[in-house]
């Protein structure tokens, strides 16, 4: 287990603990770090299926009844030492500074939007947030459901004043079956939504390391409910994508998809529509919504580390922790570029903890190949308060 060095700032902020996924005493290792902060909320990332359920049961049995426990499987973890795999990361939020409540939004396949909106509004009203404290939402969702776009739009419509961010649960690089945890119950085809209130200052963080090129393509045939492009520019999708990206079709892999993303323009900004796999009929499966007629732009990679550091350096104060949701395709691109250790060092420096996702949610959108996070900041110093005045 690695809990990182204890500092004065850690007392009020969240704490991340980590252990090997295969450890026979996994729960005990995690609890050893969590008990010290008396958590009101614990997020668990990395375990899957039956193991996730057993871990949830063990945590539930040893933590206070009022502690909210949620989590999901992942495509990789971000712990006290940076990027890792085959581990479990637990993040404890001390009840002295945090209050949380969760609900499960079930039946993603049927999109019961009206039911969800009723549940979300009732949850917000019952939670009764204090105006003087910071309020935000966390969304964990089945990463192979294909319903994130509709779900995020529903939450945005139901709770427009609440900043919400989160990640799609992962399954390594298999993209087959993901797991979510609420309390000690494990399920799929659903999402877990949390409202969290804190007396700490918060700041949203978002970073994508791509910019648009001049190369564009039109989706001339698609299967929207499967997030699949059948044709680009009236040509078989995989063949045409390989051509515009300058890659031999037989060399198309998740790493190449990560290096050469397709982007869609929304307002003044471009957002990645990441490719997850080739289909047997020569199409492209995406990790976000797509439709016939969409104009896509080929993206190019910018600096993956310096830009990230600049985003976090722009925070008003060094964070106590950043809860991070980082796309697995970003991690693959960093690995190919030999920058995994560099990024892990940055995660340690800025106290980032979270998991690698199949997609990220923020600002009312479902996006890909992006890092999104919520930074928890210590109170402003007397000098800062005086300068602001």
Coordinates of N, CA and C in Angstrom, one line a residue, residues 95-287:
X95 N -15.4 13.2 6.5 CA -16.7 13.7 6.8 C -16.7 15.1 7.4
X96 N -15.5 15.5 8.0 CA -15.4 16.8 8.6 C -15.5 17.9 7.5
X97 N -15.2 17.5 6.2 CA -15.2 18.5 5.2 C -16.1 18.2 4.0
X98 N -16.7 17.0 4.0 CA -17.5 16.5 2.9 C -18.8 15.9 3.3
X99 N -19.8 16.1 2.5 CA -21.1 15.4 2.7 C -21.5 14.9 1.3
X100 N -22.1 13.6 1.3 CA -22.4 13.1 0.0 C -23.6 12.2 0.0
X101 N -24.3 12.1 -1.1 CA -25.4 11.2 -1.3 C -25.4 10.7 -2.7
X102 N -25.8 9.4 -2.9 CA -25.7 8.8 -4.2 C -27.1 8.2 -4.6
X103 N -27.3 8.1 -5.9 CA -28.5 7.3 -6.4 C -28.0 6.5 -7.6
X104 N -28.7 5.4 -7.9 CA -28.4 4.6 -9.0 C -29.4 4.9 -10.1
X105 N -28.9 5.2 -11.3 CA -29.8 5.4 -12.5 C -29.7 4.2 -13.3
X106 N -30.8 3.4 -13.3 CA -30.8 2.1 -13.9 C -31.4 2.1 -15.3
X107 N -31.2 0.9 -15.9 CA -31.8 0.6 -17.3 C -31.4 1.6 -18.3
X108 N -30.0 1.8 -18.4 CA -29.5 2.7 -19.4 C -30.0 2.3 -20.8
X109 N -30.2 1.1 -21.1 CA -30.5 0.6 -22.5 C -31.9 1.2 -22.9
X110 N -32.8 1.4 -22.0 CA -34.1 1.9 -22.3 C -34.3 3.4 -22.2
X111 N -33.3 4.1 -21.6 CA -33.3 5.6 -21.4 C -34.6 6.1 -20.8
X112 N -34.9 5.7 -19.6 CA -36.0 6.3 -18.9 C -35.8 7.7 -18.4
X113 N -35.7 8.6 -19.4 CA -35.2 10.0 -19.1 C -36.2 10.7 -18.1
X114 N -37.5 10.6 -18.2 CA -38.4 11.3 -17.3 C -38.2 10.7 -15.9
X115 N -38.1 9.4 -15.7 CA -37.8 8.8 -14.4 C -36.5 9.4 -13.8
X116 N -35.5 9.4 -14.6 CA -34.2 9.9 -14.1 C -34.3 11.4 -13.6
X117 N -35.0 12.2 -14.4 CA -35.1 13.6 -14.1 C -35.8 13.8 -12.7
X118 N -36.9 13.0 -12.6 CA -37.6 13.0 -11.3 C -36.7 12.6 -10.1
X119 N -35.9 11.6 -10.3 CA -35.0 11.1 -9.2 C -34.0 12.2 -8.9
X120 N -33.4 12.8 -9.9 CA -32.3 13.7 -9.8 C -32.8 15.0 -9.0
X121 N -34.0 15.5 -9.4 CA -34.5 16.7 -8.8 C -34.9 16.4 -7.4
X122 N -35.5 15.2 -7.1 CA -35.9 14.9 -5.8 C -34.6 14.7 -4.9
X123 N -33.6 14.1 -5.5 CA -32.3 14.0 -4.7 C -31.8 15.3 -4.4
X124 N -31.7 16.3 -5.3 CA -31.2 17.6 -5.0 C -32.0 18.3 -3.9
X125 N -33.3 18.2 -4.0 CA -34.1 18.9 -3.0 C -33.9 18.3 -1.6
X126 N -33.9 16.9 -1.6 CA -33.7 16.3 -0.3 C -32.3 16.5 0.3
X127 N -31.3 16.7 -0.6 CA -29.9 16.9 -0.1 C -29.8 18.2 0.6
X128 N -30.6 19.2 0.1 CA -30.6 20.5 0.7 C -29.2 21.1 0.9
X129 N -28.5 21.4 -0.2 CA -27.2 21.9 -0.1 C -27.1 23.3 0.6
X130 N -26.1 23.6 1.3 CA -25.9 24.8 2.0 C -25.3 25.9 1.0
X131 N -25.9 27.0 0.9 CA -25.4 28.0 -0.1 C -24.0 28.4 0.1
X132 N -23.5 28.4 1.3 CA -22.1 28.8 1.6 C -21.1 27.8 1.3
X133 N -21.5 26.5 0.9 CA -20.5 25.5 0.7 C -20.6 25.1 -0.8
X134 N -19.5 24.5 -1.3 CA -19.4 24.1 -2.7 C -20.1 22.9 -3.0
X135 N -20.9 22.8 -4.1 CA -21.6 21.6 -4.5 C -21.2 21.2 -5.9
X136 N -21.1 19.9 -6.0 CA -20.7 19.4 -7.4 C -21.3 17.9 -7.5
X137 N -21.3 17.4 -8.7 CA -21.8 16.1 -9.0 C -20.7 15.2 -9.5
X138 N -20.7 13.9 -9.2 CA -19.8 12.9 -9.8 C -20.7 11.9 -10.5
X139 N -20.3 11.6 -11.7 CA -21.0 10.5 -12.5 C -20.1 9.4 -12.9
X140 N -20.5 8.2 -12.5 CA -19.8 6.9 -12.9 C -20.8 6.2 -13.7
X141 N -20.4 5.7 -14.9 CA -21.4 5.1 -15.8 C -20.8 3.9 -16.5
X142 N -21.7 2.9 -16.8 CA -21.3 1.8 -17.6 C -20.6 2.2 -18.9
X143 N -19.3 1.9 -19.1 CA -18.6 2.4 -20.2 C -18.8 1.7 -21.5
X144 N -19.6 0.6 -21.5 CA -19.9 0.0 -22.8 C -21.4 0.1 -23.1
X145 N -22.1 0.9 -22.4 CA -23.6 1.1 -22.5 C -23.9 1.9 -23.8
X146 N -23.0 2.8 -24.2 CA -23.3 3.7 -25.3 C -24.3 4.7 -25.1
X147 N -24.6 5.0 -23.8 CA -25.7 5.9 -23.5 C -25.2 7.2 -22.7
X148 N -23.9 7.4 -22.7 CA -23.4 8.5 -21.9 C -23.9 9.9 -22.3
X149 N -24.0 10.0 -23.7 CA -24.4 11.4 -24.2 C -25.8 11.7 -23.7
X150 N -26.8 10.8 -23.8 CA -28.1 11.1 -23.4 C -28.2 11.3 -21.8
X151 N -27.4 10.5 -21.1 CA -27.4 10.6 -19.7 C -26.9 11.9 -19.2
X152 N -25.8 12.3 -19.8 CA -25.2 13.6 -19.4 C -26.1 14.8 -19.7
X153 N -26.8 14.7 -20.8 CA -27.7 15.8 -21.2 C -28.9 15.8 -20.2
X154 N -29.4 14.6 -19.8 CA -30.5 14.6 -18.8 C -30.1 15.2 -17.5
X155 N -28.9 14.9 -17.0 CA -28.4 15.5 -15.7 C -28.3 17.0 -15.9
X156 N -27.7 17.4 -17.0 CA -27.6 18.9 -17.2 C -28.9 19.6 -17.2
X157 N -29.9 18.9 -17.8 CA -31.3 19.5 -17.8 C -31.9 19.5 -16.4
X158 N -31.7 18.5 -15.7 CA -32.3 18.4 -14.3 C -31.6 19.2 -13.3
X159 N -30.3 19.4 -13.4 CA -29.5 20.1 -12.4 C -28.6 21.1 -13.1
X160 N -29.1 22.1 -13.8 CA -28.3 23.0 -14.6 C -27.3 23.8 -13.8
X161 N -27.5 24.0 -12.5 CA -26.6 24.9 -11.8 C -25.5 24.1 -11.1
X162 N -25.5 22.7 -11.2 CA -24.5 21.9 -10.5 C -23.4 21.5 -11.5
X163 N -22.2 21.8 -11.2 CA -21.1 21.3 -12.1 C -20.9 19.8 -11.9
X164 N -20.9 19.1 -13.0 CA -20.9 17.6 -12.9 C -19.7 17.1 -13.8
X165 N -19.0 16.2 -13.2 CA -17.9 15.5 -14.0 C -17.8 14.1 -13.6
X166 N -17.2 13.3 -14.5 CA -17.1 11.9 -14.2 C -16.4 11.1 -15.3
X167 N -16.6 9.8 -15.2 CA -15.9 8.9 -16.1 C -16.7 7.7 -16.4
X168 N -16.5 7.1 -17.6 CA -17.1 5.9 -18.0 C -16.3 4.7 -17.5
X169 N -16.9 3.8 -16.8 CA -16.1 2.6 -16.2 C -15.4 1.9 -17.3
X170 N -14.3 1.3 -17.0 CA -13.5 0.6 -18.0 C -13.4 -0.9 -17.8
X171 N -12.8 -1.6 -18.7 CA -12.6 -3.0 -18.7 C -11.3 -3.3 -19.4
X172 N -10.2 -2.7 -18.8 CA -8.9 -2.8 -19.5 C -9.0 -2.3 -20.9
X173 N -8.5 -3.1 -21.8 CA -8.6 -2.7 -23.3 C -9.6 -3.7 -24.0
X174 N -10.4 -4.4 -23.2 CA -11.3 -5.4 -23.8 C -12.6 -4.8 -24.3
X175 N -13.1 -3.7 -23.6 CA -14.4 -3.0 -24.1 C -15.5 -4.0 -24.1
X176 N -15.7 -4.9 -23.1 CA -16.7 -5.9 -23.1 C -17.8 -5.7 -22.0
X177 N -17.3 -5.6 -20.8 CA -18.2 -5.6 -19.6 C -17.6 -4.8 -18.5
X178 N -18.3 -3.8 -18.0 CA -17.8 -3.0 -16.9 C -18.7 -3.1 -15.7
X179 N -18.2 -2.7 -14.6 CA -18.9 -2.9 -13.3 C -19.0 -1.6 -12.5
X180 N -20.1 -1.4 -11.8 CA -20.3 -0.3 -11.0 C -20.6 -0.7 -9.6
X181 N -20.3 0.1 -8.6 CA -20.5 -0.3 -7.2 C -21.3 0.9 -6.5
X182 N -22.3 0.5 -5.8 CA -23.0 1.5 -4.9 C -23.3 0.7 -3.6
X183 N -22.7 1.2 -2.5 CA -22.8 0.4 -1.3 C -22.0 -0.9 -1.4
X184 N -22.7 -2.0 -1.3 CA -22.1 -3.3 -1.6 C -22.8 -4.0 -2.7
X185 N -23.5 -3.3 -3.6 CA -24.2 -3.8 -4.8 C -23.4 -3.5 -6.0
X186 N -23.2 -4.6 -6.9 CA -22.5 -4.4 -8.1 C -23.5 -4.6 -9.3
X187 N -23.4 -3.8 -10.3 CA -24.3 -3.9 -11.4 C -23.7 -3.3 -12.7
X188 N -24.3 -3.6 -13.8 CA -24.0 -3.0 -15.1 C -25.3 -2.4 -15.7
X189 N -25.1 -1.8 -16.9 CA -26.3 -1.2 -17.6 C -26.9 -0.1 -16.7
X190 N -26.1 0.6 -16.0 CA -26.6 1.7 -15.1 C -25.5 2.7 -14.8
X191 N -25.8 3.7 -14.1 CA -24.9 4.7 -13.7 C -25.1 5.1 -12.2
X192 N -24.0 5.5 -11.6 CA -24.1 6.0 -10.2 C -23.9 7.5 -10.2
X193 N -24.8 8.3 -9.6 CA -24.6 9.7 -9.6 C -24.5 10.2 -8.1
X194 N -23.6 11.0 -7.8 CA -23.4 11.5 -6.5 C -23.5 13.0 -6.4
X195 N -24.1 13.5 -5.4 CA -24.0 14.9 -5.1 C -23.1 15.0 -3.9
X196 N -22.1 15.9 -4.0 CA -21.1 16.1 -3.0 C -21.0 17.6 -2.6
X197 N -21.0 17.8 -1.3 CA -20.9 19.2 -0.8 C -19.7 19.2 0.1
X198 N -18.9 20.4 0.0 CA -17.7 20.5 0.8 C -17.5 21.9 1.2
X199 N -16.8 22.1 2.3 CA -16.4 23.5 2.7 C -15.1 23.9 2.1
X200 N -14.5 23.0 1.3 CA -13.3 23.4 0.5 C -13.7 24.2 -0.7
X201 N -12.8 25.0 -1.2 CA -13.0 25.6 -2.6 C -12.7 24.5 -3.6
X202 N -13.5 24.6 -4.7 CA -13.3 23.6 -5.8 C -13.0 24.3 -7.1
X203 N -12.4 23.6 -8.0 CA -12.1 24.2 -9.3 C -12.1 23.1 -10.4
X204 N -12.9 23.2 -11.4 CA -12.9 22.2 -12.5 C -11.6 22.3 -13.3
X205 N -11.1 21.1 -13.7 CA -9.9 21.0 -14.5 C -10.2 20.2 -15.8
X206 N -9.8 20.7 -16.9 CA -10.0 20.0 -18.2 C -8.8 20.2 -19.1
X207 N -8.3 19.1 -19.8 CA -7.2 19.3 -20.6 C -7.3 18.2 -21.7
X208 N -7.2 18.6 -23.0 CA -7.1 17.7 -24.1 C -5.9 18.2 -25.0
X209 N -5.1 17.2 -25.4 CA -3.8 17.5 -26.0 C -3.9 17.5 -27.6
X210 N -5.1 17.8 -28.1 CA -5.2 17.8 -29.6 C -5.7 19.1 -30.1
X211 N -5.4 19.4 -31.3 CA -5.9 20.6 -32.0 C -6.3 20.1 -33.4
X212 N -7.3 20.8 -34.0 CA -7.8 20.3 -35.4 C -6.8 20.7 -36.5
X213 N -6.7 19.8 -37.5 CA -6.0 20.0 -38.7 C -7.0 20.6 -39.8
X214 N -6.5 20.7 -41.0 CA -7.3 21.2 -42.1 C -8.0 20.0 -42.7
X215 N -7.7 18.8 -42.3 CA -8.3 17.6 -43.0 C -9.6 17.2 -42.4
X216 N -10.7 17.2 -43.3 CA -12.0 16.9 -42.8 C -12.6 15.7 -43.6
X217 N -13.6 15.1 -43.0 CA -14.4 14.0 -43.6 C -15.8 14.1 -43.2
X218 N -16.7 13.7 -44.0 CA -18.1 13.7 -43.7 C -18.6 12.2 -43.5
X219 N -19.4 12.0 -42.4 CA -20.0 10.7 -42.1 C -21.1 10.6 -43.1
X220 N -21.0 9.7 -44.1 CA -22.0 9.5 -45.1 C -22.9 8.3 -44.8
X221 N -22.5 7.5 -43.8 CA -23.4 6.4 -43.4 C -23.0 6.0 -42.0
X222 N -24.0 5.9 -41.1 CA -23.7 5.6 -39.7 C -24.8 4.8 -39.1
X223 N -24.5 4.1 -38.0 CA -25.5 3.4 -37.2 C -25.4 4.1 -35.8
X224 N -26.2 5.1 -35.6 CA -26.1 5.9 -34.4 C -26.2 5.1 -33.1
X225 N -27.2 4.2 -33.0 CA -27.4 3.5 -31.8 C -26.3 2.6 -31.4
X226 N -25.4 2.3 -32.3 CA -24.2 1.5 -32.1 C -22.9 2.3 -32.1
X227 N -23.1 3.6 -32.2 CA -21.9 4.5 -32.3 C -20.9 4.1 -33.3
X228 N -21.4 3.8 -34.5 CA -20.6 3.2 -35.5 C -20.7 4.0 -36.8
X229 N -19.5 4.3 -37.4 CA -19.4 4.9 -38.7 C -19.2 3.8 -39.7
X230 N -20.1 3.8 -40.7 CA -20.0 2.8 -41.8 C -19.3 3.3 -43.0
X231 N -19.5 4.6 -43.3 CA -18.8 5.2 -44.4 C -18.3 6.6 -44.0
X232 N -17.2 7.0 -44.5 CA -16.6 8.3 -44.5 C -16.4 8.8 -45.9
X233 N -16.9 9.9 -46.3 CA -16.7 10.4 -47.7 C -17.2 9.4 -48.7
X234 N -18.2 8.7 -48.4 CA -18.8 7.7 -49.3 C -17.9 6.5 -49.6
X235 N -16.9 6.3 -48.7 CA -16.0 5.2 -48.8 C -16.1 4.4 -47.5
X236 N -15.7 3.1 -47.5 CA -15.7 2.3 -46.3 C -14.9 3.1 -45.2
X237 N -15.5 3.2 -44.0 CA -15.0 4.1 -43.0 C -13.5 3.8 -42.6
X238 N -13.2 2.6 -42.3 CA -11.8 2.3 -41.9 C -10.8 2.6 -43.0
X239 N -11.2 2.2 -44.2 CA -10.3 2.5 -45.4 C -10.0 4.0 -45.6
X240 N -11.1 4.8 -45.5 CA -11.0 6.2 -45.7 C -10.2 6.9 -44.5
X241 N -10.5 6.4 -43.3 CA -9.8 7.0 -42.1 C -8.3 6.7 -42.2
X242 N -7.9 5.5 -42.6 CA -6.5 5.1 -42.8 C -5.9 6.1 -43.8
X243 N -6.6 6.3 -44.9 CA -6.1 7.2 -46.0 C -5.8 8.6 -45.5
X244 N -6.8 9.2 -44.8 CA -6.6 10.6 -44.4 C -5.6 10.7 -43.2
X245 N -5.5 9.7 -42.5 CA -4.5 9.7 -41.3 C -3.1 9.3 -41.8
X246 N -3.0 8.8 -43.0 CA -1.7 8.4 -43.5 C -1.1 7.1 -42.9
X247 N -2.0 6.2 -42.6 CA -1.7 4.9 -41.9 C -2.1 3.7 -42.8
X248 N -1.3 2.7 -42.9 CA -1.8 1.5 -43.6 C -2.9 0.9 -42.8
X249 N -4.0 0.4 -43.5 CA -5.1 -0.1 -42.8 C -4.8 -1.2 -41.9
X250 N -3.9 -2.1 -42.3 CA -3.5 -3.2 -41.4 C -2.8 -2.8 -40.2
X251 N -2.4 -1.5 -40.1 CA -1.6 -1.0 -38.9 C -2.5 -0.2 -38.0
X252 N -3.8 -0.2 -38.2 CA -4.7 0.5 -37.4 C -4.9 -0.2 -36.0
X253 N -4.5 0.4 -35.0 CA -4.6 -0.2 -33.6 C -5.1 0.9 -32.7
X254 N -5.5 0.5 -31.4 CA -5.9 1.6 -30.5 C -4.8 2.7 -30.3
X255 N -3.6 2.3 -30.3 CA -2.5 3.4 -30.2 C -2.6 4.4 -31.3
X256 N -2.8 3.9 -32.6 CA -2.9 4.8 -33.7 C -4.1 5.6 -33.7
X257 N -5.2 5.0 -33.2 CA -6.5 5.8 -33.0 C -6.2 6.9 -32.1
X258 N -5.4 6.6 -31.0 CA -5.2 7.7 -30.0 C -4.3 8.8 -30.6
X259 N -3.4 8.5 -31.5 CA -2.5 9.5 -32.1 C -3.2 10.3 -33.1
X260 N -4.3 9.8 -33.8 CA -4.9 10.5 -34.9 C -6.4 10.5 -34.7
X261 N -6.9 11.3 -33.7 CA -8.4 11.2 -33.4 C -9.2 12.0 -34.4
X262 N -10.5 11.6 -34.5 CA -11.5 12.4 -35.2 C -12.1 13.3 -34.2
X263 N -12.3 14.6 -34.7 CA -12.9 15.6 -33.8 C -14.1 16.2 -34.4
X264 N -15.1 16.6 -33.5 CA -16.3 17.3 -34.0 C -16.3 18.7 -33.3
X265 N -16.7 19.7 -34.1 CA -16.8 21.1 -33.6 C -18.1 21.3 -32.9
X266 N -18.0 21.8 -31.7 CA -19.2 22.3 -30.9 C -19.0 23.7 -30.5
X267 N -19.7 24.6 -31.1 CA -19.5 26.0 -30.7 C -18.1 26.4 -31.2
X268 N -17.3 27.0 -30.4 CA -16.0 27.4 -30.7 C -14.9 26.4 -30.5
X269 N -15.3 25.2 -30.0 CA -14.3 24.2 -29.6 C -14.5 22.9 -30.3
X270 N -13.4 22.2 -30.5 CA -13.4 20.8 -31.1 C -13.2 19.8 -30.0
X271 N -14.0 18.7 -30.1 CA -14.0 17.7 -29.1 C -13.7 16.3 -29.8
X272 N -13.0 15.5 -29.2 CA -12.6 14.2 -29.8 C -13.8 13.2 -29.8
X273 N -14.0 12.5 -30.9 CA -14.9 11.4 -31.0 C -14.0 10.2 -31.2
X274 N -13.6 9.6 -30.1 CA -12.5 8.6 -30.2 C -13.0 7.3 -30.8
X275 N -12.1 6.6 -31.5 CA -12.3 5.3 -32.1 C -11.9 4.3 -31.1
X276 N -12.7 3.3 -30.9 CA -12.4 2.2 -30.0 C -11.9 0.9 -30.7
X277 N -12.5 0.7 -32.0 CA -12.2 -0.5 -32.7 C -12.6 -0.5 -34.1
X278 N -12.0 -1.4 -34.9 CA -12.5 -1.6 -36.3 C -13.7 -2.6 -36.2
X279 N -14.6 -2.5 -37.1 CA -15.7 -3.5 -37.1 C -15.4 -4.5 -38.2
X280 N -16.0 -5.7 -38.2 CA -15.7 -6.7 -39.2 C -16.1 -6.3 -40.6
X281 N -17.0 -5.4 -40.7 CA -17.4 -4.9 -42.0 C -16.7 -3.7 -42.5
X282 N -15.6 -3.4 -41.9 CA -14.8 -2.2 -42.3 C -15.2 -0.9 -41.8
X283 N -16.0 -0.9 -40.7 CA -16.5 0.3 -40.1 C -15.6 0.7 -38.9
X284 N -16.0 1.8 -38.2 CA -15.3 2.3 -37.1 C -16.3 2.4 -35.9
X285 N -16.0 1.8 -34.8 CA -16.8 1.9 -33.6 C -16.2 3.1 -32.8
X286 N -17.1 3.9 -32.3 CA -16.6 5.1 -31.6 C -17.0 5.0 -30.1
X287 N -16.4 5.9 -29.3 CA -16.7 5.9 -27.9 C -17.7 7.0 -27.5

